[in-house]
PDB file of C-alpha atoms and ligand atoms in Angstrom:
ATOM      1  CA  UNK A   4      -2.162  19.071  11.738  1.00 44.00           C
ATOM      2  CA  UNK A   5      -3.562  20.555   7.999  1.00 52.00           C
ATOM      3  CA  UNK A   6      -2.891  20.664   4.766  1.00 61.00           C
ATOM      4  CA  UNK A   7      -1.661  24.124   4.958  1.00 55.00           C
ATOM      5  CA  UNK A   8       1.643  25.115   1.902  1.00 56.00           C
ATOM      6  CA  UNK A   9       0.201  25.924  -1.124  1.00 63.00           C
ATOM      7  CA  UNK A  10       2.152  24.458  -3.957  1.00 72.00           C
ATOM      8  CA  UNK A  11       0.476  24.711  -7.574  1.00 87.00           C
ATOM      9  CA  UNK A  12       2.269  21.241  -7.744  1.00 95.00           C
ATOM     10  CA  UNK A  13       4.279  19.108  -5.538  1.00 96.00           C
ATOM     11  CA  UNK A  14       6.275  16.372  -5.795  1.00 97.00           C
ATOM     12  CA  UNK A  15       5.271  13.534  -4.832  1.00 97.00           C
ATOM     13  CA  UNK A  16       7.570  10.159  -4.027  1.00 98.00           C
ATOM     14  CA  UNK A  17       5.884   7.398  -6.509  1.00 98.00           C
ATOM     15  CA  UNK A  18       6.780   3.532  -6.476  1.00 96.00           C
ATOM     16  CA  UNK A  19       4.581   2.198  -9.217  1.00 97.00           C
ATOM     17  CA  UNK A  20       2.065   3.870 -11.543  1.00 98.00           C
ATOM     18  CA  UNK A  21      -0.540   0.308 -12.593  1.00 97.00           C
ATOM     19  CA  UNK A  22      -2.850   1.525 -15.923  1.00 98.00           C
ATOM     20  CA  UNK A  23      -5.355  -0.898 -16.422  1.00 97.00           C
ATOM     21  CA  UNK A  24      -6.016  -1.717 -13.222  1.00 96.00           C
ATOM     22  CA  UNK A  25      -9.822  -3.431 -11.868  1.00 94.00           C
ATOM     23  CA  UNK A  26      -8.709  -4.818  -8.107  1.00 91.00           C
ATOM     24  CA  UNK A  27      -8.474  -1.644  -6.260  1.00 95.00           C
ATOM     25  CA  UNK A  28     -12.097   0.718  -7.002  1.00 96.00           C
ATOM     26  CA  UNK A  29     -14.869  -0.138 -10.055  1.00 97.00           C
ATOM     27  CA  UNK A  30     -13.856  -0.477 -13.402  1.00 98.00           C
ATOM     28  CA  UNK A  31     -10.791   0.827 -14.883  1.00 98.00           C
ATOM     29  CA  UNK A  32      -8.323   2.491 -12.940  1.00 98.00           C
ATOM     30  CA  UNK A  33      -4.682   4.047 -12.683  1.00 98.00           C
ATOM     31  CA  UNK A  34      -3.578   3.404  -9.834  1.00 98.00           C
ATOM     32  CA  UNK A  35      -0.473   5.710  -8.185  1.00 98.00           C
ATOM     33  CA  UNK A  36       1.355   3.900  -5.066  1.00 98.00           C
ATOM     34  CA  UNK A  37       2.611   6.861  -3.325  1.00 98.00           C
ATOM     35  CA  UNK A  38       6.045   5.461  -1.097  1.00 98.00           C
ATOM     36  CA  UNK A  39       6.020   5.703   2.446  1.00 97.00           C
ATOM     37  CA  UNK A  40       3.788   4.645   5.436  1.00 97.00           C
ATOM     38  CA  UNK A  41       2.957   5.569   9.327  1.00 97.00           C
ATOM     39  CA  UNK A  42       2.845   1.966   9.461  1.00 97.00           C
ATOM     40  CA  UNK A  43       5.020  -1.568   9.303  1.00 94.00           C
ATOM     41  CA  UNK A  44       2.928  -4.525   9.011  1.00 95.00           C
ATOM     42  CA  UNK A  45       4.440  -8.360   9.339  1.00 93.00           C
ATOM     43  CA  UNK A  46       2.533  -9.472   6.041  1.00 93.00           C
ATOM     44  CA  UNK A  47       3.152  -6.416   3.832  1.00 93.00           C
ATOM     45  CA  UNK A  48       3.112  -7.195   0.166  1.00 92.00           C
ATOM     46  CA  UNK A  49       4.541  -4.013  -0.663  1.00 94.00           C
ATOM     47  CA  UNK A  50       8.053  -4.114   1.658  1.00 95.00           C
ATOM     48  CA  UNK A  51       9.040  -1.479  -0.945  1.00 95.00           C
ATOM     49  CA  UNK A  52       6.669   0.263  -0.192  1.00 96.00           C
ATOM     50  CA  UNK A  53       6.913   1.533   3.480  1.00 96.00           C
ATOM     51  CA  UNK A  54      10.399   3.851   3.649  1.00 95.00           C
ATOM     52  CA  UNK A  55       9.593   7.199   2.411  1.00 96.00           C
ATOM     53  CA  UNK A  56      12.811   7.852   0.489  1.00 95.00           C
ATOM     54  CA  UNK A  57      14.060   5.755  -2.701  1.00 96.00           C
ATOM     55  CA  UNK A  58      15.526   2.184  -2.040  1.00 97.00           C
ATOM     56  CA  UNK A  59      17.401  -0.041  -4.629  1.00 98.00           C
ATOM     57  CA  UNK A  60      16.567  -3.315  -5.328  1.00 98.00           C
ATOM     58  CA  UNK A  61      18.831  -6.170  -6.119  1.00 97.00           C
ATOM     59  CA  UNK A  62      17.864  -9.550  -7.180  1.00 96.00           C
ATOM     60  CA  UNK A  63      20.326 -12.516  -6.580  1.00 95.00           C
ATOM     61  CA  UNK A  64      19.070 -14.167  -9.008  1.00 94.00           C
ATOM     62  CA  UNK A  65      19.391 -12.956 -12.240  1.00 96.00           C
ATOM     63  CA  UNK A  66      23.242 -11.049 -11.291  1.00 96.00           C
ATOM     64  CA  UNK A  67      25.140 -12.593 -13.804  1.00 96.00           C
ATOM     65  CA  UNK A  68      28.104 -11.596 -11.424  1.00 95.00           C
ATOM     66  CA  UNK A  69      30.159  -9.109 -13.934  1.00 96.00           C
ATOM     67  CA  UNK A  70      30.480  -6.407 -11.232  1.00 96.00           C
ATOM     68  CA  UNK A  71      29.591  -3.451 -13.251  1.00 97.00           C
ATOM     69  CA  UNK A  72      27.261  -2.677 -10.234  1.00 97.00           C
ATOM     70  CA  UNK A  73      30.453  -2.070  -8.558  1.00 97.00           C
ATOM     71  CA  UNK A  74      32.522   0.719 -10.236  1.00 97.00           C
ATOM     72  CA  UNK A  75      29.800   2.925 -10.715  1.00 97.00           C
ATOM     73  CA  UNK A  76      28.659   2.896  -7.681  1.00 97.00           C
ATOM     74  CA  UNK A  77      29.431   6.454  -6.501  1.00 97.00           C
ATOM     75  CA  UNK A  78      29.099   5.720  -2.778  1.00 97.00           C
ATOM     76  CA  UNK A  79      31.079   2.442  -2.668  1.00 96.00           C
ATOM     77  CA  UNK A  80      27.680   0.799  -1.401  1.00 97.00           C
ATOM     78  CA  UNK A  81      28.743  -2.018  -3.894  1.00 95.00           C
ATOM     79  CA  UNK A  82      31.077  -4.327  -2.641  1.00 95.00           C
ATOM     80  CA  UNK A  83      32.926  -7.483  -4.253  1.00 95.00           C
ATOM     81  CA  UNK A  84      33.278  -9.662  -1.785  1.00 94.00           C
ATOM     82  CA  UNK A  85      36.324 -12.691  -1.649  1.00 93.00           C
ATOM     83  CA  UNK A  86      34.596 -15.220  -2.434  1.00 94.00           C
ATOM     84  CA  UNK A  87      33.019 -12.914  -5.724  1.00 92.00           C
ATOM     85  CA  UNK A  88      29.651 -13.261  -3.941  1.00 92.00           C
ATOM     86  CA  UNK A  89      27.944  -9.267  -3.948  1.00 94.00           C
ATOM     87  CA  UNK A  90      27.235  -8.040  -1.171  1.00 93.00           C
ATOM     88  CA  UNK A  91      24.759  -4.089  -0.286  1.00 96.00           C
ATOM     89  CA  UNK A  92      26.007  -1.610   2.223  1.00 96.00           C
ATOM     90  CA  UNK A  93      22.120  -0.492   3.031  1.00 95.00           C
ATOM     91  CA  UNK A  94      23.355   2.335   4.811  1.00 94.00           C
ATOM     92  CA  UNK A  95      25.617   4.325   2.193  1.00 97.00           C
ATOM     93  CA  UNK A  96      22.872   2.865  -0.859  1.00 96.00           C
ATOM     94  CA  UNK A  97      21.390   6.592  -1.750  1.00 95.00           C
ATOM     95  CA  UNK A  98      18.776   5.111  -4.064  1.00 95.00           C
ATOM     96  CA  UNK A  99      21.152   6.574  -7.053  1.00 96.00           C
ATOM     97  CA  UNK A 100      20.004   4.747  -9.244  1.00 96.00           C
ATOM     98  CA  UNK A 101      23.747   4.465 -11.409  1.00 97.00           C
ATOM     99  CA  UNK A 102      23.743   0.059 -11.172  1.00 98.00           C
ATOM    100  CA  UNK A 103      20.516   0.144 -12.211  1.00 97.00           C
ATOM    101  CA  UNK A 104      21.744   2.088 -15.537  1.00 97.00           C
ATOM    102  CA  UNK A 105      24.911  -0.058 -15.307  1.00 97.00           C
ATOM    103  CA  UNK A 106      23.264  -3.687 -14.950  1.00 97.00           C
ATOM    104  CA  UNK A 107      22.448  -6.014 -18.135  1.00 96.00           C
ATOM    105  CA  UNK A 108      20.898  -8.211 -16.923  1.00 97.00           C
ATOM    106  CA  UNK A 109      18.137  -6.118 -15.413  1.00 96.00           C
ATOM    107  CA  UNK A 110      19.119  -7.471 -11.648  1.00 97.00           C
ATOM    108  CA  UNK A 111      18.754  -4.042  -9.922  1.00 97.00           C
ATOM    109  CA  UNK A 112      15.322  -1.276  -9.588  1.00 97.00           C
ATOM    110  CA  UNK A 113      15.109   1.508  -7.746  1.00 97.00           C
ATOM    111  CA  UNK A 114      11.512   1.378  -5.552  1.00 97.00           C
ATOM    112  CA  UNK A 115      10.665   5.302  -5.160  1.00 97.00           C
ATOM    113  CA  UNK A 116      10.791   7.732  -7.670  1.00 95.00           C
ATOM    114  CA  UNK A 117      10.339  11.648  -7.438  1.00 97.00           C
ATOM    115  CA  UNK A 118       6.823  12.578  -9.576  1.00 98.00           C
ATOM    116  CA  UNK A 119       5.423  15.715 -10.185  1.00 98.00           C
ATOM    117  CA  UNK A 120       1.759  16.347  -9.739  1.00 98.00           C
ATOM    118  CA  UNK A 121       1.141  17.171 -13.023  1.00 98.00           C
ATOM    119  CA  UNK A 122       3.797  14.704 -14.564  1.00 98.00           C
ATOM    120  CA  UNK A 123       1.212  11.494 -12.351  1.00 98.00           C
ATOM    121  CA  UNK A 124      -1.730  13.728 -13.876  1.00 98.00           C
ATOM    122  CA  UNK A 125      -1.421  12.770 -17.891  1.00 98.00           C
ATOM    123  CA  UNK A 126      -0.046   9.466 -17.468  1.00 98.00           C
ATOM    124  CA  UNK A 127      -3.487   9.031 -15.463  1.00 98.00           C
ATOM    125  CA  UNK A 128      -5.767  11.464 -18.148  1.00 97.00           C
ATOM    126  CA  UNK A 129      -4.794   9.925 -21.071  1.00 97.00           C
ATOM    127  CA  UNK A 130      -6.698   6.594 -19.633  1.00 97.00           C
ATOM    128  CA  UNK A 131      -9.998   8.956 -19.424  1.00 96.00           C
ATOM    129  CA  UNK A 132     -12.364   7.348 -21.850  1.00 96.00           C
ATOM    130  CA  UNK A 133     -11.391   4.535 -20.135  1.00 97.00           C
ATOM    131  CA  UNK A 134     -12.535   5.016 -17.254  1.00 98.00           C
ATOM    132  CA  UNK A 135     -15.947   7.080 -18.649  1.00 96.00           C
ATOM    133  CA  UNK A 136     -17.034   3.513 -20.413  1.00 97.00           C
ATOM    134  CA  UNK A 137     -16.237   1.636 -17.314  1.00 98.00           C
ATOM    135  CA  UNK A 138     -17.619   3.518 -14.069  1.00 97.00           C
ATOM    136  CA  UNK A 139     -13.429   3.645 -13.393  1.00 98.00           C
ATOM    137  CA  UNK A 140     -10.835   5.971 -11.984  1.00 98.00           C
ATOM    138  CA  UNK A 141      -8.507   7.289  -9.822  1.00 98.00           C
ATOM    139  CA  UNK A 142      -7.077   5.209  -7.035  1.00 98.00           C
ATOM    140  CA  UNK A 143      -4.379   6.106  -4.887  1.00 98.00           C
ATOM    141  CA  UNK A 144      -2.545   3.466  -3.046  1.00 97.00           C
ATOM    142  CA  UNK A 145       1.043   3.820  -1.081  1.00 92.00           C
ATOM    143  CA  UNK A 146       2.898   2.775   1.470  1.00 94.00           C
ATOM    144  CA  UNK A 147       0.393   4.858   2.719  1.00 97.00           C
ATOM    145  CA  UNK A 148      -0.933   7.951  -0.049  1.00 97.00           C
ATOM    146  CA  UNK A 149      -2.796  10.159   2.877  1.00 98.00           C
ATOM    147  CA  UNK A 150       1.069  10.917   4.536  1.00 97.00           C
ATOM    148  CA  UNK A 151       2.339  12.306   1.755  1.00 98.00           C
ATOM    149  CA  UNK A 152      -1.116  15.127   1.948  1.00 97.00           C
ATOM    150  CA  UNK A 153      -0.276  17.613  -0.263  1.00 97.00           C
ATOM    151  CA  UNK A 154       0.254  15.695  -3.233  1.00 98.00           C
ATOM    152  CA  UNK A 155      -2.610  13.567  -2.375  1.00 98.00           C
ATOM    153  CA  UNK A 156      -5.045  16.136  -2.535  1.00 98.00           C
ATOM    154  CA  UNK A 157      -3.781  18.440  -5.626  1.00 98.00           C
ATOM    155  CA  UNK A 158      -3.626  14.746  -7.842  1.00 98.00           C
ATOM    156  CA  UNK A 159      -6.916  14.145  -6.175  1.00 98.00           C
ATOM    157  CA  UNK A 160      -8.237  17.636  -6.919  1.00 98.00           C
ATOM    158  CA  UNK A 161      -7.097  17.591 -10.413  1.00 97.00           C
ATOM    159  CA  UNK A 162      -8.863  14.702 -11.110  1.00 98.00           C
ATOM    160  CA  UNK A 163     -12.317  15.121  -9.449  1.00 97.00           C
ATOM    161  CA  UNK A 164     -12.713  18.306 -10.967  1.00 97.00           C
ATOM    162  CA  UNK A 165     -12.443  16.599 -14.600  1.00 96.00           C
ATOM    163  CA  UNK A 166     -15.314  14.095 -13.805  1.00 96.00           C
ATOM    164  CA  UNK A 167     -13.125  12.027 -13.054  1.00 98.00           C
ATOM    165  CA  UNK A 168     -13.445   8.909 -10.554  1.00 98.00           C
ATOM    166  CA  UNK A 169     -11.070   9.333  -7.599  1.00 98.00           C
ATOM    167  CA  UNK A 170     -10.947   6.612  -4.557  1.00 98.00           C
ATOM    168  CA  UNK A 171      -7.707   6.409  -2.280  1.00 98.00           C
ATOM    169  CA  UNK A 172      -6.511   3.154  -0.765  1.00 98.00           C
ATOM    170  CA  UNK A 173      -5.803   4.364   3.265  1.00 98.00           C
ATOM    171  CA  UNK A 174      -4.456   2.107   6.492  1.00 97.00           C
ATOM    172  CA  UNK A 175      -6.597   4.740   8.314  1.00 97.00           C
ATOM    173  CA  UNK A 176      -3.676   5.918  10.147  1.00 97.00           C
ATOM    174  CA  UNK A 177      -4.021   9.564   9.502  1.00 97.00           C
ATOM    175  CA  UNK A 178      -5.003  12.390  11.952  1.00 98.00           C
ATOM    176  CA  UNK A 179      -8.143  13.160  10.909  1.00 98.00           C
ATOM    177  CA  UNK A 180      -7.644  16.854  10.160  1.00 97.00           C
ATOM    178  CA  UNK A 181      -5.558  16.269   7.287  1.00 98.00           C
ATOM    179  CA  UNK A 182      -8.163  12.964   6.043  1.00 98.00           C
ATOM    180  CA  UNK A 183     -10.757  15.456   6.402  1.00 97.00           C
ATOM    181  CA  UNK A 184      -9.604  17.755   3.314  1.00 97.00           C
ATOM    182  CA  UNK A 185      -8.078  14.831   1.444  1.00 98.00           C
ATOM    183  CA  UNK A 186     -11.711  13.673   1.905  1.00 98.00           C
ATOM    184  CA  UNK A 187     -13.707  16.288   0.156  1.00 97.00           C
ATOM    185  CA  UNK A 188     -12.081  15.326  -2.670  1.00 98.00           C
ATOM    186  CA  UNK A 189     -12.258  11.546  -2.894  1.00 98.00           C
ATOM    187  CA  UNK A 190     -15.837   9.907  -3.579  1.00 98.00           C
ATOM    188  CA  UNK A 191     -15.029   6.057  -2.699  1.00 98.00           C
ATOM    189  CA  UNK A 192     -12.309   4.776  -0.389  1.00 98.00           C
ATOM    190  CA  UNK A 193     -10.931   1.926   0.566  1.00 98.00           C
ATOM    191  CA  UNK A 194     -10.162   1.444   4.636  1.00 98.00           C
ATOM    192  CA  UNK A 195      -7.932  -1.604   5.545  1.00 97.00           C
ATOM    193  CA  UNK A 196      -8.510  -2.588   9.243  1.00 97.00           C
ATOM    194  CA  UNK A 197      -5.956  -5.280  10.434  1.00 97.00           C
ATOM    195  CA  UNK A 198      -6.963  -6.181  13.729  1.00 97.00           C
ATOM    196  CA  UNK A 199      -9.561  -4.948  15.736  1.00 97.00           C
ATOM    197  CA  UNK A 200      -7.463  -5.824  19.859  1.00 97.00           C
ATOM    198  CA  UNK A 201      -5.352  -3.089  20.105  1.00 96.00           C
ATOM    199  CA  UNK A 202      -2.351  -4.645  20.888  1.00 97.00           C
ATOM    200  CA  UNK A 203      -2.252  -6.825  19.023  1.00 97.00           C
ATOM    201  CA  UNK A 204      -2.685  -4.161  16.032  1.00 98.00           C
ATOM    202  CA  UNK A 205      -0.184  -2.874  18.116  1.00 97.00           C
ATOM    203  CA  UNK A 206       2.168  -6.045  17.974  1.00 97.00           C
ATOM    204  CA  UNK A 207       1.473  -6.619  14.613  1.00 96.00           C
ATOM    205  CA  UNK A 208       1.820  -3.550  12.662  1.00 97.00           C
ATOM    206  CA  UNK A 209       4.066  -0.937  14.848  1.00 97.00           C
ATOM    207  CA  UNK A 210       0.445   1.228  16.125  1.00 97.00           C
ATOM    208  CA  UNK A 211      -2.085   0.227  18.317  1.00 95.00           C
ATOM    209  CA  UNK A 212      -5.766   0.868  16.078  1.00 97.00           C
ATOM    210  CA  UNK A 213      -7.492   3.134  17.879  1.00 97.00           C
ATOM    211  CA  UNK A 214      -6.754   6.449  15.769  1.00 98.00           C
ATOM    212  CA  UNK A 215      -8.436   3.562  12.749  1.00 98.00           C
ATOM    213  CA  UNK A 216     -11.078   2.841  14.284  1.00 98.00           C
ATOM    214  CA  UNK A 217     -12.387   6.257  15.036  1.00 98.00           C
ATOM    215  CA  UNK A 218     -11.205   7.580  11.598  1.00 98.00           C
ATOM    216  CA  UNK A 219     -12.895   5.217   9.805  1.00 98.00           C
ATOM    217  CA  UNK A 220     -16.072   5.329  11.692  1.00 97.00           C
ATOM    218  CA  UNK A 221     -16.145   9.464  11.180  1.00 98.00           C
ATOM    219  CA  UNK A 222     -16.395   8.541   6.731  1.00 98.00           C
ATOM    220  CA  UNK A 223     -19.518   6.658   7.094  1.00 97.00           C
ATOM    221  CA  UNK A 224     -20.627   9.498   9.647  1.00 96.00           C
ATOM    222  CA  UNK A 225     -19.659  12.075   6.610  1.00 96.00           C
ATOM    223  CA  UNK A 226     -22.053  10.621   4.167  1.00 95.00           C
ATOM    224  CA  UNK A 227     -19.233   9.039   2.719  1.00 96.00           C
ATOM    225  CA  UNK A 228     -18.875   5.726   0.188  1.00 97.00           C
ATOM    226  CA  UNK A 229     -16.426   3.672   1.937  1.00 98.00           C
ATOM    227  CA  UNK A 230     -15.136  -0.029   2.083  1.00 98.00           C
ATOM    228  CA  UNK A 231     -13.553  -2.584   4.121  1.00 98.00           C
ATOM    229  CA  UNK A 232     -10.700  -4.189   3.258  1.00 98.00           C
ATOM    230  CA  UNK A 233      -9.706  -6.711   5.823  1.00 97.00           C
ATOM    231  CA  UNK A 234      -6.207  -8.926   5.017  1.00 96.00           C
ATOM    232  CA  UNK A 235      -6.824 -12.450   6.615  1.00 96.00           C
ATOM    233  CA  UNK A 236      -3.737 -14.071   7.651  1.00 96.00           C
ATOM    234  CA  UNK A 237      -3.372 -17.376   9.276  1.00 94.00           C
ATOM    235  CA  UNK A 238      -1.821 -17.284  12.900  1.00 91.00           C
ATOM    236  CA  UNK A 239      -2.430 -13.592  12.961  1.00 94.00           C
ATOM    237  CA  UNK A 240      -5.474 -12.381  12.742  1.00 95.00           C
ATOM    238  CA  UNK A 241      -7.242 -14.805  10.726  1.00 95.00           C
ATOM    239  CA  UNK A 242      -9.541 -16.700  14.091  1.00 93.00           C
ATOM    240  CA  UNK A 243     -13.290 -16.580  14.717  1.00 95.00           C
ATOM    241  CA  UNK A 244     -12.464 -13.905  17.187  1.00 96.00           C
ATOM    242  CA  UNK A 245     -10.947 -11.492  15.596  1.00 97.00           C
ATOM    243  CA  UNK A 246     -13.624 -11.504  12.841  1.00 97.00           C
ATOM    244  CA  UNK A 247     -16.151 -12.059  14.912  1.00 98.00           C
ATOM    245  CA  UNK A 248     -15.831  -8.148  16.248  1.00 97.00           C
ATOM    246  CA  UNK A 249     -14.076  -6.820  12.692  1.00 98.00           C
ATOM    247  CA  UNK A 250     -17.956  -8.104  11.702  1.00 98.00           C
ATOM    248  CA  UNK A 251     -19.573  -6.099  15.275  1.00 97.00           C
ATOM    249  CA  UNK A 252     -17.161  -3.119  14.671  1.00 97.00           C
ATOM    250  CA  UNK A 253     -18.778  -2.781  11.145  1.00 97.00           C
ATOM    251  CA  UNK A 254     -22.482  -3.063  12.302  1.00 97.00           C
ATOM    252  CA  UNK A 255     -21.970  -0.954  15.693  1.00 96.00           C
ATOM    253  CA  UNK A 256     -20.833   1.957  12.921  1.00 96.00           C
ATOM    254  CA  UNK A 257     -23.152   1.323   9.924  1.00 96.00           C
ATOM    255  CA  UNK A 258     -20.715   0.164   7.767  1.00 97.00           C
ATOM    256  CA  UNK A 259     -22.035  -2.558   5.257  1.00 96.00           C
ATOM    257  CA  UNK A 260     -19.326  -3.417   2.489  1.00 97.00           C
ATOM    258  CA  UNK A 261     -16.404  -5.271   3.128  1.00 98.00           C
ATOM    259  CA  UNK A 262     -14.004  -7.487   0.931  1.00 97.00           C
ATOM    260  CA  UNK A 263     -11.245  -9.563   2.376  1.00 96.00           C
ATOM    261  CA  UNK A 264      -7.985 -10.503   1.085  1.00 95.00           C
ATOM    262  CA  UNK A 265      -6.698 -13.291   1.816  1.00 94.00           C
ATOM    263  CA  UNK A 266      -2.913 -13.847   2.523  1.00 92.00           C
ATOM    264  CA  UNK A 267      -0.499 -14.125  -0.746  1.00 88.00           C
ATOM    265  CA  UNK A 268       3.074 -14.642  -1.045  1.00 86.00           C
ATOM    266  CA  UNK A 269       4.150 -12.678  -3.987  1.00 85.00           C
ATOM    267  CA  UNK A 270       5.810  -9.662  -2.286  1.00 87.00           C
ATOM    268  CA  UNK A 271       8.190 -12.622  -0.797  1.00 92.00           C
ATOM    269  CA  UNK A 272      11.045 -11.732  -3.136  1.00 93.00           C
ATOM    270  CA  UNK A 273      11.132  -7.508  -2.305  1.00 95.00           C
ATOM    271  CA  UNK A 274      12.261  -8.818   1.483  1.00 95.00           C
ATOM    272  CA  UNK A 275      15.783 -10.866   0.740  1.00 95.00           C
ATOM    273  CA  UNK A 276      15.740  -7.749  -3.092  1.00 96.00           C
ATOM    274  CA  UNK A 277      15.840  -5.055  -0.606  1.00 96.00           C
ATOM    275  CA  UNK A 278      18.608  -7.274   2.123  1.00 94.00           C
ATOM    276  CA  UNK A 279      16.145  -8.288   4.967  1.00 93.00           C
ATOM    277  CA  UNK A 280      14.614 -12.155   6.063  1.00 89.00           C
ATOM    278  CA  UNK A 281      10.983 -12.478   5.225  1.00 90.00           C
ATOM    279  CA  UNK A 282       9.236 -12.275   8.835  1.00 85.00           C
ATOM    280  CA  UNK A 283       6.387 -14.769   7.592  1.00 89.00           C
ATOM    281  CA  UNK A 284       8.638 -17.700   6.810  1.00 84.00           C
ATOM    282  CA  UNK A 285       6.460 -20.526   7.415  1.00 82.00           C
ATOM    283  CA  UNK A 286       3.009 -19.156   6.536  1.00 87.00           C
ATOM    284  CA  UNK A 287       1.174 -20.961   4.340  1.00 85.00           C
ATOM    285  CA  UNK A 288      -2.233 -19.716   1.850  1.00 88.00           C
ATOM    286  CA  UNK A 289      -5.291 -19.590   3.005  1.00 91.00           C
ATOM    287  CA  UNK A 290      -7.878 -23.029   1.446  1.00 92.00           C
ATOM    288  CA  UNK A 291     -11.098 -22.063   0.062  1.00 94.00           C
ATOM    289  CA  UNK A 292     -12.850 -23.530   2.696  1.00 95.00           C
ATOM    290  CA  UNK A 293     -10.378 -21.496   5.728  1.00 94.00           C
ATOM    291  CA  UNK A 294     -11.811 -18.073   3.105  1.00 96.00           C
ATOM    292  CA  UNK A 295     -15.325 -19.194   3.211  1.00 96.00           C
ATOM    293  CA  UNK A 296     -14.969 -19.712   6.916  1.00 95.00           C
ATOM    294  CA  UNK A 297     -14.473 -16.198   7.433  1.00 96.00           C
ATOM    295  CA  UNK A 298     -17.156 -15.018   4.423  1.00 97.00           C
ATOM    296  CA  UNK A 299     -19.300 -17.336   7.026  1.00 97.00           C
ATOM    297  CA  UNK A 300     -19.089 -15.336   9.717  1.00 97.00           C
ATOM    298  CA  UNK A 301     -19.260 -11.450   8.429  1.00 97.00           C
ATOM    299  CA  UNK A 302     -22.461 -12.073   6.343  1.00 97.00           C
ATOM    300  CA  UNK A 303     -24.500 -13.082   9.254  1.00 97.00           C
ATOM    301  CA  UNK A 304     -23.703 -10.131  10.316  1.00 97.00           C
ATOM    302  CA  UNK A 305     -26.545  -8.472   7.291  1.00 96.00           C
ATOM    303  CA  UNK A 306     -22.355  -7.512   5.684  1.00 97.00           C
ATOM    304  CA  UNK A 307     -21.843  -7.464   2.215  1.00 97.00           C
ATOM    305  CA  UNK A 308     -19.157  -9.386   1.141  1.00 98.00           C
ATOM    306  CA  UNK A 309     -16.104  -9.378  -1.396  1.00 95.00           C
ATOM    307  CA  UNK A 310     -13.180 -11.741  -2.045  1.00 95.00           C
ATOM    308  CA  UNK A 311     -10.115  -9.302  -3.591  1.00 91.00           C
TER     309      UNK A 311
HETATM  310  S1  SF4 B  15      21.822   2.870  -5.895  1.00 73.49           S
HETATM  311 FE1  SF4 B  15      23.631   4.157  -6.143  1.00 73.49          FE
HETATM  312  S2  SF4 B  15      24.235   3.938  -4.184  1.00 73.49           S
HETATM  313 FE2  SF4 B  15      22.740   2.822  -4.129  1.00 73.49          FE
HETATM  314  S3  SF4 B  15      23.439   0.594  -4.693  1.00 73.49           S
HETATM  315 FE3  SF4 B  15      22.939   1.068  -7.225  1.00 73.49          FE
HETATM  316  S4  SF4 B  15      24.950   2.830  -7.040  1.00 73.49           S
HETATM  317 FE4  SF4 B  15      25.630   2.041  -4.303  1.00 73.49          FE
HETATM  318  S1  SF4 B  16      25.229  -5.288 -12.879  1.00 73.49           S
HETATM  319 FE1  SF4 B  16      23.874  -6.579 -12.319  1.00 73.49          FE
HETATM  320  S2  SF4 B  16      25.101  -8.740 -13.002  1.00 73.49           S
HETATM  321 FE2  SF4 B  16      25.955  -7.537 -12.665  1.00 73.49          FE
HETATM  322  S3  SF4 B  16      27.147  -8.068 -10.803  1.00 73.49           S
HETATM  323 FE3  SF4 B  16      25.563  -5.951 -10.702  1.00 73.49          FE
HETATM  324  S4  SF4 B  16      23.730  -6.911  -9.817  1.00 73.49           S
HETATM  325 FE4  SF4 B  16      24.461  -8.606 -10.703  1.00 73.49          FE
END
């Protein structure tokens, strides 16, 4: 697979553009979040990012039961039940956004907006001065940004060719031929590694880890700057064996820098707003001491460890 179809201004499905971001690479950045991901990690904090289509979120606690959404819905997806409660038939919902416009209580939103590269670039380039002064730039995140390769490559090219520092935050599950082409316009790669055990990786994320580990090694080999990112999820990948395996893998391939991302519960309400249950409802956050244990193990391999 290669990125062979040329369009000067392709469209991408975007679910967020965050200006003045400081956690997705160096300096002050604009992070563009692309929708759609080949993985479905149980702990994903952006569940609205996973499907490559617009999705409507309904925040029940904010709803004042005016039923305007029922009246405007063109597909009958919004339904008022006998007890007065509202039900959304997700099979019928197209994510058209009519109910978002009608809802004066702000109980609804749509995740996913088709935008051209030019439209996104206009927003990104507004902060060029901040990038220049802080050593920042643009970061493409997701979802998985490389799963929309034409859009990602064109947006990165426009920034890179104008001297804006470019970064991608990737799950690494991308054919090498596609990733290699995108990397030509990338200064820094933030590369997620979730689990070193292939069977557990598949169980928790839906895919095995071979392609991901191969790609991490190849990126390092081509001399590209790469920072490994490991989400630490208690009961899933937060154990000595896995963290040691991660340290050993990094040492083997000369990967020097790792950021750990301790589990948090910030995305939980979005699962319910999407009409899904949250699979890790019982999980608690890690203590400072537990996070330090992981840091120590990784540092014992001589790695430069950060906590995000
Ligand atoms: S997004 Fe459109 S189809 Fe979905 S519930 Fe709202 S109005 Fe209906
Ligand atoms: S329009 Fe908003 S406030 Fe009114 S019933 Fe629908 S979701 Fe609730």
